[in-house]
């Protein structure tokens, strides 16, 4: 098999690469019984915007949680004098009364009266 000079032409796009192999006369060369011309298609690249959004949200929530914890530490000595169960009620106020992991079982709104009495007297926010 004789080796002769050849030219390779490439067309590189965002999601494909086209190629052609020619001799010095511009005729397409055959390699292994096939014409040396073709295209390869690829999946288009994606930006990191979606992942960046998740990462930003994680950081924002983590910083918010840290700030709330810091505020609770600062105000704990002063609020504990007035209401010792305030932070325990605040922490579990978003949990359902039927939740098995709920640790504070008392009244969430007021330590000295039951929640159902409050809701009976003020059924909607307009009653306040």
Short mmCIF file of C-alpha atoms in Angstrom, two decimals:
data_model
loop_
_atom_site.label_atom_id
_atom_site.label_comp_id
_atom_site.label_asym_id
_atom_site.label_seq_id
_atom_site.Cartn_x
_atom_site.Cartn_y
_atom_site.Cartn_z
CA UNK A 1 0.00 0.00 0.00
CA UNK A 2 1.50 3.28 -1.05
CA UNK A 3 1.29 6.30 1.22
CA UNK A 4 0.31 9.47 -0.57
CA UNK A 5 -0.31 12.98 0.78
CA UNK A 6 -3.86 13.77 1.88
CA UNK A 7 -5.85 16.67 3.30
CA UNK A 8 -8.29 16.61 6.21
CA UNK A 9 -11.13 19.11 6.33
CA UNK A 10 -12.97 19.67 9.62
CA UNK A 11 -16.13 21.60 10.38
CA UNK A 12 -16.41 21.94 14.14
CA UNK A 13 -19.75 23.15 15.43
CA UNK A 14 -21.36 23.41 18.87
CA UNK A 15 -22.86 19.92 18.78
CA UNK A 16 -21.25 18.23 15.75
CA UNK A 17 -17.99 17.67 13.91
CA UNK A 18 -17.95 17.16 10.14
CA UNK A 19 -14.91 15.71 8.38
CA UNK A 20 -13.67 14.88 4.91
CA UNK A 21 -10.37 13.40 3.71
CA UNK A 22 -9.21 14.26 0.16
CA UNK A 23 -6.13 13.74 -1.96
CA UNK A 24 -4.22 16.56 -3.66
CA UNK A 25 -6.69 16.54 -6.57
CA UNK A 26 -9.67 17.12 -4.23
CA UNK A 27 -11.11 13.61 -4.60
CA UNK A 28 -12.48 11.89 -1.49
CA UNK A 29 -10.25 9.05 -0.33
CA UNK A 30 -11.61 5.60 0.52
CA UNK A 31 -10.43 4.07 3.82
CA UNK A 32 -11.24 0.44 4.67
CA UNK A 33 -13.71 0.29 1.79
CA UNK A 34 -15.66 3.40 2.82
CA UNK A 35 -15.53 7.04 1.80
CA UNK A 36 -13.64 9.10 4.38
CA UNK A 37 -16.39 11.65 4.86
CA UNK A 38 -18.91 11.99 7.63
CA UNK A 39 -20.25 13.75 10.65
CA UNK A 40 -20.36 12.99 14.36
CA UNK A 41 -23.23 14.40 16.40
CA UNK A 42 -22.90 15.12 20.11
CA UNK A 43 -25.28 16.18 22.81
CA UNK A 44 -25.17 19.93 23.21
CA UNK A 45 -23.32 21.24 26.26
CA UNK A 46 -25.23 22.54 29.26
CA UNK A 47 -24.39 25.46 31.49
CA UNK A 48 -23.95 25.12 35.24
CA UNK A 49 -26.79 27.56 35.94
CA UNK A 50 -29.11 24.91 37.36
CA UNK A 51 -26.47 23.46 39.71
CA UNK A 52 -25.40 26.96 40.69
CA UNK A 53 -28.99 27.71 41.71
CA UNK A 54 -29.09 24.70 44.04
CA UNK A 55 -25.72 25.62 45.53
CA UNK A 56 -26.84 29.23 46.10
CA UNK A 57 -30.03 28.07 47.80
CA UNK A 58 -28.07 25.72 50.07
CA UNK A 59 -25.72 28.52 51.11
CA UNK A 60 -28.56 30.98 51.68
CA UNK A 61 -30.49 28.54 53.88
CA UNK A 62 -27.37 27.58 55.81
CA UNK A 63 -26.53 31.22 56.52
CA UNK A 64 -30.12 31.95 57.52
CA UNK A 65 -30.10 29.02 59.93
CA UNK A 66 -26.78 30.25 61.40
CA UNK A 67 -28.15 33.81 61.87
CA UNK A 68 -31.30 32.54 63.60
CA UNK A 69 -29.21 30.34 65.90
CA UNK A 70 -26.99 33.31 66.74
CA UNK A 71 -30.02 35.50 67.53
CA UNK A 72 -31.48 32.78 69.73
CA UNK A 73 -28.21 32.59 71.68
CA UNK A 74 -28.13 36.37 72.14
CA UNK A 75 -31.74 36.68 73.32
CA UNK A 76 -32.00 33.42 75.29
CA UNK A 77 -30.95 34.83 78.71
CA UNK A 78 -33.46 37.67 78.49
CA UNK A 79 -36.42 35.70 77.09
CA UNK A 80 -35.87 32.74 79.44
CA UNK A 81 -36.57 34.99 82.42
CA UNK A 82 -40.03 35.80 81.07
CA UNK A 83 -40.88 32.52 79.27
CA UNK A 84 -38.55 29.54 79.81
CA UNK A 85 -40.22 27.35 77.15
CA UNK A 86 -40.33 29.99 74.39
CA UNK A 87 -37.50 28.61 72.22
CA UNK A 88 -38.66 25.00 72.62
CA UNK A 89 -42.13 26.01 71.44
CA UNK A 90 -40.71 28.13 68.62
CA UNK A 91 -38.52 25.28 67.37
CA UNK A 92 -41.42 22.84 67.18
CA UNK A 93 -44.18 25.22 66.15
CA UNK A 94 -44.02 24.04 62.53
CA UNK A 95 -44.49 20.35 63.44
CA UNK A 96 -47.82 18.59 63.50
CA UNK A 97 -49.16 17.58 66.94
CA UNK A 98 -49.30 14.01 65.57
CA UNK A 99 -45.57 13.96 64.69
CA UNK A 100 -43.76 11.19 66.59
CA UNK A 101 -40.49 13.15 66.74
CA UNK A 102 -42.09 16.14 68.43
CA UNK A 103 -40.49 16.63 71.84
CA UNK A 104 -42.43 19.55 73.30
CA UNK A 105 -45.97 18.41 74.03
CA UNK A 106 -47.35 21.51 75.76
CA UNK A 107 -49.31 24.44 74.38
CA UNK A 108 -47.42 26.12 71.55
CA UNK A 109 -48.99 29.57 71.67
CA UNK A 110 -49.27 30.32 75.37
CA UNK A 111 -47.63 28.45 78.22
CA UNK A 112 -50.41 29.36 80.69
CA UNK A 113 -53.49 28.44 78.60
CA UNK A 114 -54.45 25.79 76.10
CA UNK A 115 -54.32 26.53 72.36
CA UNK A 116 -57.86 25.30 71.74
CA UNK A 117 -59.21 27.98 74.10
CA UNK A 118 -57.40 30.67 72.13
CA UNK A 119 -58.70 29.31 68.81
CA UNK A 120 -62.22 29.09 70.25
CA UNK A 121 -62.13 32.77 71.25
CA UNK A 122 -60.39 33.92 68.05
CA UNK A 123 -61.30 31.54 65.18
CA UNK A 124 -59.81 33.79 62.47
CA UNK A 125 -57.22 36.54 62.42
CA UNK A 126 -60.02 39.08 61.96
CA UNK A 127 -61.37 38.23 65.43
CA UNK A 128 -58.16 39.47 67.01
#
